[in-house]
mmCIF file of C-alpha atoms in Angstrom:
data_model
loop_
_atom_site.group_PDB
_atom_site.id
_atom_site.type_symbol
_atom_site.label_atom_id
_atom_site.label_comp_id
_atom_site.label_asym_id
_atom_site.label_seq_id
_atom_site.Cartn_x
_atom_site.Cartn_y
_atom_site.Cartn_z
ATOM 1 C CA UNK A 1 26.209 80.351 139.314
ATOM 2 C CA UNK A 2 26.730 82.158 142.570
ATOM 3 C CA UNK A 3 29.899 81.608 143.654
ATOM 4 C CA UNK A 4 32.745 83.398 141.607
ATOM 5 C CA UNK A 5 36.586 83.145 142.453
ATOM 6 C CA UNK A 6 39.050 85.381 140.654
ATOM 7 C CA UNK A 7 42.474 84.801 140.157
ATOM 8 C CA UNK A 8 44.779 88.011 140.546
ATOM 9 C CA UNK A 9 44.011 91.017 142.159
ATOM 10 C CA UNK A 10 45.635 93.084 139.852
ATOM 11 C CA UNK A 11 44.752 95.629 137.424
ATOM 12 C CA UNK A 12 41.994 93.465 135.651
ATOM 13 C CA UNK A 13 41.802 90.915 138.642
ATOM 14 C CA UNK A 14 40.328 93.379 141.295
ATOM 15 C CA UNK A 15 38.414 95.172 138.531
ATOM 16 C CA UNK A 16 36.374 92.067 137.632
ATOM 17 C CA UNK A 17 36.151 91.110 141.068
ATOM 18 C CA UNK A 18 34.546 94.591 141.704
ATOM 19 C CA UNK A 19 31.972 94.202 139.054
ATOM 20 C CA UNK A 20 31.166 90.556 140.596
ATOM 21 C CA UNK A 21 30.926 91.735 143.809
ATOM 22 C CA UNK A 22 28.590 94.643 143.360
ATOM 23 C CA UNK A 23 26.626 92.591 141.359
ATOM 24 C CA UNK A 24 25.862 90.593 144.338
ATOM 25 C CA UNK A 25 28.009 87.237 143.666
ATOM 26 C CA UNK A 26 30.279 86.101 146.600
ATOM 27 C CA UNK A 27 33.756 86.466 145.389
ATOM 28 C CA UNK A 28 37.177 84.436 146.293
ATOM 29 C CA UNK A 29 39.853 86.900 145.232
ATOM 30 C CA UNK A 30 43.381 85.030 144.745
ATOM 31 C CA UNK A 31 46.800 86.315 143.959
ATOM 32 C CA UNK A 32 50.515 84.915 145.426
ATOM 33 C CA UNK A 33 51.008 87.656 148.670
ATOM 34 C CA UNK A 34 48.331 89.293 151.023
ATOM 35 C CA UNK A 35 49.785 92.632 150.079
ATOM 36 C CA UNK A 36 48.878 92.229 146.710
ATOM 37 C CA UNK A 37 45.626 91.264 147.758
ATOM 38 C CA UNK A 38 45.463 94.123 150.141
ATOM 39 C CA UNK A 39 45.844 96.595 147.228
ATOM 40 C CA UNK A 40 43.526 95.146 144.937
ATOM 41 C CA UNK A 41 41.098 95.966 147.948
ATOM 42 C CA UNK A 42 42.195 99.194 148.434
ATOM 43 C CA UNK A 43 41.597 99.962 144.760
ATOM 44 C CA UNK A 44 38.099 98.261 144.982
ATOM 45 C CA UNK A 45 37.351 100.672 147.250
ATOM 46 C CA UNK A 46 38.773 103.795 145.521
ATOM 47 C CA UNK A 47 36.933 102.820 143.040
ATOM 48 C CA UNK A 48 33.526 102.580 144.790
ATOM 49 C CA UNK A 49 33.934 105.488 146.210
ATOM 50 C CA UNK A 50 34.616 107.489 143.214
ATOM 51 C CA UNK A 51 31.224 106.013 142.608
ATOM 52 C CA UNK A 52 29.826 107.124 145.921
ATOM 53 C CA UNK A 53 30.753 110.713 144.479
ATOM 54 C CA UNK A 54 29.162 110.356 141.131
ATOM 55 C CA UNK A 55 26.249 109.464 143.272
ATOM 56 C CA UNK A 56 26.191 106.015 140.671
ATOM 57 C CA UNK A 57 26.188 103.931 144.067
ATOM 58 C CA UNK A 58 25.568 104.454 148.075
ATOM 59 C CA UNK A 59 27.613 103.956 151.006
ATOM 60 C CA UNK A 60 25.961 100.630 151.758
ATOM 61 C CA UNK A 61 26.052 99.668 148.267
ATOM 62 C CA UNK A 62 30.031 100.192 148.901
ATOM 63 C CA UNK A 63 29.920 97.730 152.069
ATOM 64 C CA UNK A 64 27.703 95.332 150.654
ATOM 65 C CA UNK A 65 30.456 95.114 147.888
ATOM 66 C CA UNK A 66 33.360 94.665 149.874
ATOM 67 C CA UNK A 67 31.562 92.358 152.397
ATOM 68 C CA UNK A 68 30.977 89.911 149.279
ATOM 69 C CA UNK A 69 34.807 89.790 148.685
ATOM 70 C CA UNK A 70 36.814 86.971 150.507
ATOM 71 C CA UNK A 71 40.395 86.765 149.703
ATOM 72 C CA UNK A 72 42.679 84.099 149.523
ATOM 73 C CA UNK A 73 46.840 83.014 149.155
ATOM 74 C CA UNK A 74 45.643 79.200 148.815
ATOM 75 C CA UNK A 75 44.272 78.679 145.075
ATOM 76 C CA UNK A 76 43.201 75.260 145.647
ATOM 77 C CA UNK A 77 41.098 76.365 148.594
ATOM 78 C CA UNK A 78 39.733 79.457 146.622
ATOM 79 C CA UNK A 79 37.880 77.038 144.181
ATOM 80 C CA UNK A 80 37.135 74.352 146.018
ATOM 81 C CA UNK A 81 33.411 75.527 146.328
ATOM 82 C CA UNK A 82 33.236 77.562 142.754
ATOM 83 C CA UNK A 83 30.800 77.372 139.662
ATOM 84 C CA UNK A 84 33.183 79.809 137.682
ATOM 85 C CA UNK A 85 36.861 80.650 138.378
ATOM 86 C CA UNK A 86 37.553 83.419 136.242
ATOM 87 C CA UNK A 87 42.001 84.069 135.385
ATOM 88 C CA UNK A 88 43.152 87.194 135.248
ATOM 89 C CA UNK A 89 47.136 86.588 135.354
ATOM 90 C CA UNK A 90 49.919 88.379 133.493
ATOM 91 C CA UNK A 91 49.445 87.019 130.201
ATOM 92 C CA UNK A 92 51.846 84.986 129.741
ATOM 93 C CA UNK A 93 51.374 81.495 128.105
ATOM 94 C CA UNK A 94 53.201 79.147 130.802
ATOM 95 C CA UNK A 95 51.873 80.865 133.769
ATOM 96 C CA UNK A 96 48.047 80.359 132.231
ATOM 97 C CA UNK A 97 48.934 77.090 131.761
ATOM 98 C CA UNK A 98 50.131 76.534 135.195
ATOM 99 C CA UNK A 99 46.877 77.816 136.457
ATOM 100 C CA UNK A 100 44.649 76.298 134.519
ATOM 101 C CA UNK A 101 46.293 73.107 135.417
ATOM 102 C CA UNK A 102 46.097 73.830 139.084
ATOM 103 C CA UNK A 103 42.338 75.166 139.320
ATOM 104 C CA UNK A 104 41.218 72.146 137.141
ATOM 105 C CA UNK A 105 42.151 69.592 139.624
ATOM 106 C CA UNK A 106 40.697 71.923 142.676
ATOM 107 C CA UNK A 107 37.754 73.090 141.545
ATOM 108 C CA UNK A 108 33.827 71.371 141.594
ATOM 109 C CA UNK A 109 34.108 69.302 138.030
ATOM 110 C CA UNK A 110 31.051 71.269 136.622
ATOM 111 C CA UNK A 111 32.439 74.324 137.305
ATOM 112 C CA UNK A 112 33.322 76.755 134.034
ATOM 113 C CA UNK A 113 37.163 78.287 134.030
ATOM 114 C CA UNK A 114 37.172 81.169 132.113
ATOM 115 C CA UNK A 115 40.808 83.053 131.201
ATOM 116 C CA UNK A 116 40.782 87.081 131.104
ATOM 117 C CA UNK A 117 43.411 86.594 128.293
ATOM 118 C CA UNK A 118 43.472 88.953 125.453
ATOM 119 C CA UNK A 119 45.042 87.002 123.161
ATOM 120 C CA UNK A 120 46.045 83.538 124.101
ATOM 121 C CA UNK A 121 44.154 80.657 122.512
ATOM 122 C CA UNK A 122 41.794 79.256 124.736
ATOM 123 C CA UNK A 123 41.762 75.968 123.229
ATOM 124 C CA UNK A 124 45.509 75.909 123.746
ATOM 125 C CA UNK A 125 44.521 76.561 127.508
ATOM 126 C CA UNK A 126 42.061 74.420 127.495
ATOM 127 C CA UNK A 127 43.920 71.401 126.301
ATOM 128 C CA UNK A 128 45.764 70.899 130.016
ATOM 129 C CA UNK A 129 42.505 70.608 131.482
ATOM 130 C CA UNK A 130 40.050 67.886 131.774
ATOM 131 C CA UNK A 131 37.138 69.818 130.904
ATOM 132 C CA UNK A 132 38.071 71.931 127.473
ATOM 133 C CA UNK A 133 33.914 71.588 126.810
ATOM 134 C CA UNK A 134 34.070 74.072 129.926
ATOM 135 C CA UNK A 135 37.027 76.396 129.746
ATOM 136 C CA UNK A 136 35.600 79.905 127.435
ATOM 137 C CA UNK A 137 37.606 83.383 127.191
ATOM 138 C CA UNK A 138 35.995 86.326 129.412
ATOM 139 C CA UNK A 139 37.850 89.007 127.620
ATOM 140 C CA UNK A 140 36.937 92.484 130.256
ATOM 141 C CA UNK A 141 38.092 95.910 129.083
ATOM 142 C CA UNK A 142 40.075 98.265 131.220
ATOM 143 C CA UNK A 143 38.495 99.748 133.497
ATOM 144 C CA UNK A 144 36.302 96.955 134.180
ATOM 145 C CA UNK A 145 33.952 98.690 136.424
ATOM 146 C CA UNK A 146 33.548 101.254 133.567
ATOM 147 C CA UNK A 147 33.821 99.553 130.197
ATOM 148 C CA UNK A 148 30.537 97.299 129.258
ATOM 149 C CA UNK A 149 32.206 95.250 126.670
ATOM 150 C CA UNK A 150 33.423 91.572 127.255
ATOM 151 C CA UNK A 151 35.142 89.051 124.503
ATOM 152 C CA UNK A 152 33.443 85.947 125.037
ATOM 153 C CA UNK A 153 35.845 83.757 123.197
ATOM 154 C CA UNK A 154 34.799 80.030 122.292
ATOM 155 C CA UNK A 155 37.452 77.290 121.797
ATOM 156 C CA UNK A 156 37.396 74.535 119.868
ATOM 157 C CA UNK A 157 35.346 72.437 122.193
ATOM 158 C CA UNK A 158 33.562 74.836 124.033
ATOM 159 C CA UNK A 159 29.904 73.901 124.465
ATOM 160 C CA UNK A 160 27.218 76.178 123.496
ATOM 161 C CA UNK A 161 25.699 75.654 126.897
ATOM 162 C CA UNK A 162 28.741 77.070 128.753
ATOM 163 C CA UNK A 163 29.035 79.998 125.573
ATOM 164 C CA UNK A 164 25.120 80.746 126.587
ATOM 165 C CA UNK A 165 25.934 80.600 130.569
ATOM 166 C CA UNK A 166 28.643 83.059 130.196
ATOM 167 C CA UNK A 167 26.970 85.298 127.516
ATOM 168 C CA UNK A 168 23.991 85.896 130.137
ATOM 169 C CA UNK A 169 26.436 86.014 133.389
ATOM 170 C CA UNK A 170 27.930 89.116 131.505
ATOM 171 C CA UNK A 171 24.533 90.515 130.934
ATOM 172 C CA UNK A 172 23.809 90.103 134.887
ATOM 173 C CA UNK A 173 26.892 92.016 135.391
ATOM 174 C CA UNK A 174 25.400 94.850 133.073
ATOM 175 C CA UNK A 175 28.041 94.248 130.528
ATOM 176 C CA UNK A 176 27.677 93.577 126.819
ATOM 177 C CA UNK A 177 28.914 90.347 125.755
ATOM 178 C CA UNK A 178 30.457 90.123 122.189
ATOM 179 C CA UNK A 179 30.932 86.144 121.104
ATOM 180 C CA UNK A 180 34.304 85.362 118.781
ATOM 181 C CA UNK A 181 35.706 82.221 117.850
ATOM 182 C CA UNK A 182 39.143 81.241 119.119
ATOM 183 C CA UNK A 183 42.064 82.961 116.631
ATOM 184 C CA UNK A 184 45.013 84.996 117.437
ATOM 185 C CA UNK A 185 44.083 88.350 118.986
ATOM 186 C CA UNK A 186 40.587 87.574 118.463
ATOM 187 C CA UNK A 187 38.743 90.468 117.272
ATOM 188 C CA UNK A 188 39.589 93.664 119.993
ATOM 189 C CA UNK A 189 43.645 92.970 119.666
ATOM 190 C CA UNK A 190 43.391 91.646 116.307
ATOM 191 C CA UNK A 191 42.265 95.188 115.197
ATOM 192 C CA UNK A 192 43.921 97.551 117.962
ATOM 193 C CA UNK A 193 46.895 96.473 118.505
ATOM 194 C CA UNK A 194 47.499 96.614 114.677
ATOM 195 C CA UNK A 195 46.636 100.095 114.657
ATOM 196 C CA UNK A 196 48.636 100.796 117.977
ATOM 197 C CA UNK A 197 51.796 99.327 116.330
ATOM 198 C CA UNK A 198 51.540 101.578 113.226
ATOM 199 C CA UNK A 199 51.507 104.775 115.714
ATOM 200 C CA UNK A 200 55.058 103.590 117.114
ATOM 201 C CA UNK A 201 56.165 103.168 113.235
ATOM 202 C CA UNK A 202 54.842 106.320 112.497
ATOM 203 C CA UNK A 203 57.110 107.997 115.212
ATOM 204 C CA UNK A 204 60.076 105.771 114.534
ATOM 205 C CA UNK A 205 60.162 106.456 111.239
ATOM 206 C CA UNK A 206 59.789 110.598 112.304
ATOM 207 C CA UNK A 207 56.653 111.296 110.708
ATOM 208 C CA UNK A 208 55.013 112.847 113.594
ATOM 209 C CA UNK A 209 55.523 113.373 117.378
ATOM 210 C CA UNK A 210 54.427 111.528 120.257
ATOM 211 C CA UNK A 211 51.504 114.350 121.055
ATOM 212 C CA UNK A 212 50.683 115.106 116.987
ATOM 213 C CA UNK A 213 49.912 111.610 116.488
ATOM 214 C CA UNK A 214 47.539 111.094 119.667
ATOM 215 C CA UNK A 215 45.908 114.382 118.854
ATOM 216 C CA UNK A 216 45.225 113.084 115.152
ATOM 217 C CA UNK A 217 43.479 110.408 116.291
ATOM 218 C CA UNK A 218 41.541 112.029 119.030
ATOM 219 C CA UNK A 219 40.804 114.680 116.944
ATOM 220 C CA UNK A 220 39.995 113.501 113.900
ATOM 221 C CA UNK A 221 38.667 110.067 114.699
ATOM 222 C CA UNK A 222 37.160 110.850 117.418
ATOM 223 C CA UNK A 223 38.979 108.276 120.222
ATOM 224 C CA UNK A 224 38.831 109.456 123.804
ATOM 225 C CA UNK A 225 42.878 108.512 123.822
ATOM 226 C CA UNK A 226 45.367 108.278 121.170
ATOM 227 C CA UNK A 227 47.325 105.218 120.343
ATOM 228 C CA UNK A 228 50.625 105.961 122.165
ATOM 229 C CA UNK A 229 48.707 107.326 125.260
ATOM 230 C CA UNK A 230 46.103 103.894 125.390
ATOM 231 C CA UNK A 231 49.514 101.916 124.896
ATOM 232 C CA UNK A 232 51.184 103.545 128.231
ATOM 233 C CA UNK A 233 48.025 102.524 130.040
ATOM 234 C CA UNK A 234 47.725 98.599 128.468
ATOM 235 C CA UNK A 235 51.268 98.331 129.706
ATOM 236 C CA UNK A 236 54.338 98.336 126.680
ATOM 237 C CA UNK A 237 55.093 94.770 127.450
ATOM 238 C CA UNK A 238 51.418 93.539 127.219
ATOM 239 C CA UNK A 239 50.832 95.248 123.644
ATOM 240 C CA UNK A 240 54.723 93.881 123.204
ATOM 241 C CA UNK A 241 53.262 90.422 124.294
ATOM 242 C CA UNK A 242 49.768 90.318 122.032
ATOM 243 C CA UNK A 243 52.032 91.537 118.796
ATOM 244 C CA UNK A 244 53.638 88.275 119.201
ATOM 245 C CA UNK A 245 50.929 86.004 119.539
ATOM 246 C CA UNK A 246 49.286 87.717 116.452
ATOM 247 C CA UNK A 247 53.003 87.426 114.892
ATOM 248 C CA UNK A 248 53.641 84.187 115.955
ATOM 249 C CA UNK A 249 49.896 82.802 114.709
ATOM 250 C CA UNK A 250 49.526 84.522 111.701
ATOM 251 C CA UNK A 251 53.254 84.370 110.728
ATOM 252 C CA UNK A 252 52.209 87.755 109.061
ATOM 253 C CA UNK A 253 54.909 90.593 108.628
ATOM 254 C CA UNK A 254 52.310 93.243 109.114
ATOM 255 C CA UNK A 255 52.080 91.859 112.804
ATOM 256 C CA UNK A 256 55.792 92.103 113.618
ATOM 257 C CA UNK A 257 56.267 94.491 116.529
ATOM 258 C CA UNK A 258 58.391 97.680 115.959
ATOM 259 C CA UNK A 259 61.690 98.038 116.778
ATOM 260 C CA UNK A 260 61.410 101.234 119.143
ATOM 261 C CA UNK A 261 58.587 98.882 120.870
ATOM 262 C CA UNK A 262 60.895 95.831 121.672
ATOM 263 C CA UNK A 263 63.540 98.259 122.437
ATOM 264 C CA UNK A 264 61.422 100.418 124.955
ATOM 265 C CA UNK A 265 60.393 97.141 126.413
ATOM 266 C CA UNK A 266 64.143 95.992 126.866
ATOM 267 C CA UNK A 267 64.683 99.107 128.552
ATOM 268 C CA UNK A 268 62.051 98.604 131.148
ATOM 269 C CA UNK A 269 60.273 101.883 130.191
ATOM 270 C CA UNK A 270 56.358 100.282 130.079
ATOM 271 C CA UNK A 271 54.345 102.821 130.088
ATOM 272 C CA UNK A 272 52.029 103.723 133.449
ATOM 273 C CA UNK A 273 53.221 101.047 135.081
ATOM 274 C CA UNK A 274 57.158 102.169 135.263
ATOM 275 C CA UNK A 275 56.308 105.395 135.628
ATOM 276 C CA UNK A 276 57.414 105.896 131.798
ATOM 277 C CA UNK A 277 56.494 105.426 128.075
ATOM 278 C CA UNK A 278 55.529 107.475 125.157
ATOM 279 C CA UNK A 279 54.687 109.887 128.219
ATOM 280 C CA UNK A 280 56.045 110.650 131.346
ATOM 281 C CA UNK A 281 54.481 109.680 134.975
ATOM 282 C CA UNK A 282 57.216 109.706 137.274
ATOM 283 C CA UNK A 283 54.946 112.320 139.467
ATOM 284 C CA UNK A 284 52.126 110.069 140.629
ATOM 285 C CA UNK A 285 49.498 113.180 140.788
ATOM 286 C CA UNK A 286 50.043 113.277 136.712
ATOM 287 C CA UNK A 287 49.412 109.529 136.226
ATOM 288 C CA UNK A 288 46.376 109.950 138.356
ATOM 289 C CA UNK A 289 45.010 113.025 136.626
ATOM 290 C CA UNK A 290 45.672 110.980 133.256
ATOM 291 C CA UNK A 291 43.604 108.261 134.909
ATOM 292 C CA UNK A 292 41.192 110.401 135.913
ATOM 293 C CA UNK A 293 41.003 112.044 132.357
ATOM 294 C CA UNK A 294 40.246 108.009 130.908
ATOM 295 C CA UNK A 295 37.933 107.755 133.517
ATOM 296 C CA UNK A 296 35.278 110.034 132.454
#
């Protein structure tokens, strides 16, 4: 496989993108507007440079990158010529759908269509397409440049050809690819977001603060961020999202999302994203430093 479209060029879009790139596969970048596209580039290249400092990469390690990404408004075009197409939408269950739909009448038919999703089924996705022996999960972690894991979910009818393909593509990448089978949350949001939910009861309910329960769990368990903190940066409304596929599939109370969640949610305060969540980043320089601080 050599030829490697991604679809969004957001957050996780541009990040796996970037690792593709730099790993020397030519890469069709997709999203809906050229200004997204244009600032999934731009972060691409904030990112390599930060890299560039670190002295992890050269300059011309930088260009080759960027040289080997080729975007695209035109999905159907994007895939016309790819052995993987790799989603990384908002995950939302239609939209996926939608996609999946669209890229599996487009694209060559022994091409593999892998979802980003971090808790969708993927045999549910895989049932609107033609191929379900060759649609896998590709679960990255944020930041993808940074983070080695990957989820390599199998559905139902995934092939252990295509489960091998994509286990060693993730190796080429310099990742470290995890296989699960295909259940709610699989096994990263079947554990975290769990644990994630019980922070928000733990301040609803007034047992601790926002900072005294982050600084538990860095402190005494040793995370690099606590629970309320890594929420702000998922985004509110994606761990909103995963509680209620892992609700919804397990029809297990423990699952059910708390209230100040939904209601946070409803309000439109997100985390990072808006600018607000258990924390506050209405001044950009603090949500960078924050970023900066996950970075390392």
């Amino acid at each position: 496989m050599k030829n490697i479209t991604v679809i969004g060029a957001g957050t996780m879009g541009n990040g796996i993108a970037h690792v593709f790139a730099q790993s020397g596969f030519a890469v069709n970048l997709v999203d809906v507007s050229q200004d997204s596209l244009e600032r999934g580039l731009k972060t691409i290249a904030g990112n390599l440079e930060r890299m560039i400092a670190k002295e992890k990469i050269t300059e011309a390690d930088k260009t080759a990158t960027l040289n080997n990404i080729t975007t695209f408004t035109d999905t159907a075009e994007a895939v016309k010529n790819a052995d993987l197409v790799v989603e990384a939408a908002t995950e939302n269950l239609d939209l996926k759908l939608k996609i999946f739909k669209q890229i599996d009448e487009a694209a060559p038919v022994n091409a593999i269509l892998a979802s980003n999703t971090s808790s969708i089924s993927i045999t549910k996705i895989a049932s609107v397409t033609s191929r379900p022996k060759q649609v896998i999960g590709m679960h990255f972690m944020n930041p993808v440049p940074m983070m080695k894991l990957v989820e390599i979910i199998r559905g139902y009818d995934t092939t252990d050809e295509v489960t091998k393909a994509i286990m060693e593509m993730s190796e080429k990448l310099g990742k470290v690819p995890v296989e699960v089978n295909d259940y709610p949350g699989f096994i990263a949001n079947r554990i975290l977001m769990p644990m994630i939910n019980e922070a928000i009861y733990s301040l609803y309910e007034g047992v601790a603060g926002v900072k005294e329960i982050d600084e538990v769990m860095k402190l005494g368990m040793a995370h690099p961020m606590g629970p309320l903190q890594l929420a702000d940066f998922i985004g509110l409304d994606v761990c909103l999202s995963i509680l209620e596929v892992l609700y919804d599939g397990f029809k297990n109370p423990k699952y059910a999302p708390c209230p100040l969640l939904v209601n946070m949610v409803t309000a439109g305060k997100k985390g990072v994203k808006s600018g607000e969540g258990f924390y506050d980043y209405s001044e950009s320089k603090k949500a960078e430093k924050l970023a900066a601080q996950f970075a390392k």
